[in-house]
Short mmCIF file of C-alpha atoms in Angstrom, two decimals:
data_model
loop_
_atom_site.label_atom_id
_atom_site.label_comp_id
_atom_site.label_asym_id
_atom_site.label_seq_id
_atom_site.Cartn_x
_atom_site.Cartn_y
_atom_site.Cartn_z
CA MET A 1 234.11 0.08 -29.92
CA ASP A 2 235.44 2.69 -27.51
CA SER A 3 232.26 2.54 -25.38
CA ILE A 4 232.43 -1.29 -25.25
CA LEU A 5 235.99 -1.09 -23.95
CA LYS A 6 234.94 1.42 -21.28
CA VAL A 7 232.09 -0.85 -20.17
CA LEU A 8 234.44 -3.86 -19.99
CA VAL A 9 237.05 -1.95 -17.98
CA PHE A 10 234.39 -0.56 -15.64
CA SER A 11 232.87 -4.05 -15.20
CA PHE A 12 236.27 -5.54 -14.45
CA PHE A 13 237.01 -2.98 -11.72
CA ALA A 14 233.52 -3.33 -10.26
CA ILE A 15 233.91 -7.13 -10.02
CA MET A 16 237.35 -6.76 -8.43
CA LEU A 17 235.99 -4.28 -5.87
CA ILE A 18 233.09 -6.56 -4.96
CA ASN A 19 235.40 -9.57 -4.57
CA CYS A 20 237.80 -7.63 -2.34
CA ASN A 21 234.93 -6.57 -0.08
CA LYS A 22 233.69 -10.17 0.18
CA LYS A 23 237.15 -11.39 1.19
CA GLU A 24 237.41 -8.77 3.93
CA LYS A 25 234.08 -9.84 5.39
CA GLN A 26 234.88 -13.55 5.42
CA LYS A 27 235.95 -14.94 8.78
CA GLU A 28 239.45 -16.33 8.93
CA PHE A 29 239.43 -20.10 8.97
CA SER A 30 241.93 -22.23 10.82
CA LEU A 31 242.42 -25.96 10.64
CA ASN A 32 243.03 -25.75 14.39
CA GLU A 33 239.45 -24.61 15.05
CA PRO A 34 237.93 -26.75 17.84
CA SER A 35 234.74 -28.76 17.26
CA MET A 36 232.95 -27.22 20.27
CA SER A 37 233.31 -24.29 22.64
CA TYR A 38 236.43 -23.89 24.72
CA ASN A 39 234.43 -24.23 27.94
CA ASP A 40 232.80 -27.49 26.81
CA LEU A 41 236.19 -28.94 25.86
CA LYS A 42 237.66 -27.81 29.17
CA GLU A 43 234.80 -29.40 31.12
CA LEU A 44 235.30 -32.75 29.34
CA ALA A 45 239.05 -32.65 29.84
CA LEU A 46 239.02 -31.66 33.50
CA THR A 47 236.14 -33.77 34.79
CA LYS A 48 236.50 -36.87 32.65
CA GLY A 49 240.12 -36.75 31.58
CA ASP A 50 238.90 -36.69 27.96
CA THR A 51 242.12 -36.76 25.95
CA ILE A 52 240.37 -36.00 22.64
CA ALA A 53 238.85 -32.81 24.05
CA TYR A 54 242.19 -31.93 25.60
CA LYS A 55 244.03 -32.50 22.30
CA GLU A 56 241.60 -30.15 20.53
CA MET A 57 242.37 -27.49 23.11
CA SER A 58 246.09 -28.08 22.69
CA THR A 59 245.85 -27.75 18.92
CA ALA A 60 243.75 -24.58 19.17
CA TYR A 61 246.30 -23.11 21.59
CA MET A 62 248.91 -23.08 18.82
CA ASP A 63 246.86 -20.33 17.12
CA SER A 64 246.33 -18.37 20.34
CA PRO A 65 249.49 -16.84 21.73
CA ASN A 66 249.17 -15.51 25.25
CA ASP A 67 246.00 -17.49 25.99
CA ASP A 68 246.76 -18.42 29.58
CA ARG A 69 243.51 -20.39 30.00
CA PHE A 70 245.15 -23.46 28.46
CA LEU A 71 247.91 -23.65 31.08
CA TYR A 72 245.43 -24.43 33.87
CA THR A 73 243.92 -27.29 31.86
CA ALA A 74 247.34 -28.67 30.98
CA LEU A 75 248.41 -28.60 34.63
CA ILE A 76 245.28 -30.48 35.72
CA MET A 77 245.54 -33.03 32.90
CA ALA A 78 249.14 -33.72 33.90
CA ASN A 79 248.68 -33.80 37.67
CA LYS A 80 245.23 -35.35 38.01
CA HIS A 81 245.02 -37.55 34.91
CA ASN A 82 248.75 -38.17 34.37
CA TYR A 83 248.31 -37.51 30.64
CA HIS A 84 251.73 -37.59 28.99
CA LEU A 85 250.99 -34.91 26.39
CA ALA A 86 249.91 -32.49 29.11
CA TYR A 87 253.39 -32.54 30.65
CA GLU A 88 254.78 -31.50 27.29
CA ASP A 89 252.15 -28.78 26.93
CA VAL A 90 252.86 -27.31 30.38
CA TYR A 91 256.47 -26.93 29.28
CA TYR A 92 255.40 -25.45 25.92
CA VAL A 93 253.05 -22.91 27.49
CA LEU A 94 255.46 -21.81 30.22
CA THR A 95 258.27 -21.33 27.71
CA ASP A 96 256.01 -19.96 24.95
CA PHE A 97 257.54 -22.64 22.71
CA TYR A 98 254.94 -22.45 19.90
CA HIS A 99 255.41 -18.75 19.39
CA LYS A 100 259.21 -18.49 19.33
CA LYS A 101 261.48 -19.12 16.39
CA GLU A 102 264.62 -20.24 18.22
CA PHE A 103 265.61 -22.95 20.70
CA THR A 104 265.90 -20.44 23.55
CA GLU A 105 262.80 -21.36 25.49
CA LEU A 106 264.35 -21.12 28.97
CA GLU A 107 265.98 -17.75 28.46
CA GLY A 108 264.19 -14.93 30.16
CA LEU A 109 262.16 -17.11 32.52
CA ASP A 110 262.30 -16.35 36.20
CA LYS A 111 263.79 -19.05 38.44
CA LYS A 112 260.46 -20.50 39.64
CA THR A 113 258.89 -20.67 36.18
CA ARG A 114 262.04 -22.23 34.73
CA LYS A 115 262.05 -24.86 37.49
CA LEU A 116 258.36 -25.61 36.96
CA ALA A 117 258.85 -25.97 33.19
CA LEU A 118 261.82 -28.30 33.67
CA ASP A 119 260.02 -30.33 36.35
CA PHE A 120 257.09 -31.01 34.01
CA LEU A 121 259.46 -31.71 31.15
CA LYS A 122 261.38 -34.20 33.29
CA GLN A 123 258.21 -35.89 34.58
CA GLY A 124 256.92 -36.19 31.01
CA ALA A 125 260.22 -37.77 30.00
CA ILE A 126 260.03 -40.23 32.92
CA ILE A 127 256.55 -41.42 31.98
CA GLY A 128 257.62 -41.94 28.36
CA ASN A 129 256.72 -38.82 26.39
CA ILE A 130 259.22 -38.92 23.52
CA GLU A 131 259.19 -35.16 22.86
CA CYS A 132 259.83 -34.45 26.57
CA GLN A 133 262.70 -36.95 26.48
CA ARG A 134 264.16 -35.30 23.37
CA ILE A 135 264.04 -31.77 24.80
CA PHE A 136 265.21 -32.80 28.27
CA ASN A 137 268.14 -34.75 26.78
CA TYR A 138 269.04 -31.71 24.67
CA TYR A 139 269.28 -29.56 27.80
CA LYS A 140 271.12 -32.26 29.69
CA ASN A 141 273.62 -33.03 26.91
CA ASN A 142 274.39 -29.35 26.39
CA ASN A 143 274.85 -28.66 30.12
CA LEU A 144 271.90 -26.26 30.16
CA LEU A 145 270.39 -27.66 33.35
CA ASN A 146 271.38 -25.88 36.53
CA GLU A 147 271.33 -27.73 39.82
CA ASP A 148 269.29 -24.92 41.37
#
C-alpha cells in the first residue's frame, strides 16, 4: 500500500509539473487581437477610410501602452476622413487615457500637446461624438479649460 501511495503522489506532482510547463509555453490571448496584421489594417484605414479596420486598431491599442504608431492613424482618420471616433482616439492617445486610473488626463502634458488634445476633443464634440462631448463638458463645467 505504501508503494501505491508513493506512485500516486509522484504521478500527481509529475502531472502538475507538465501542466505548469504547458501553461508557460502558451501564448497569451487577448480578445482585442486584430484579425489581420497591423500594417494591413493601417493601409485599409488610411487609404480607404475603412472604419472597421480602424476600429480593430483602436481596440488593439488598448492592450498596447506606449504604441505611438496608432496616433498617426488616428490623426489621419480624423483629419482626412473626418471619422468621429478618431477625434476621441487622438485625445485618448495624447493623454494616455486608457492606461491611467484617474481623471487627470491633462496633467503633466506640455502646452502644445494639451492644446492639440483639447482641439481634437472639441472638434469631436462639434461633429457629434458623444464621448468627446461628455469629456469636453466635464472640463468646461469644472473650469479646467484655460484660454491659452
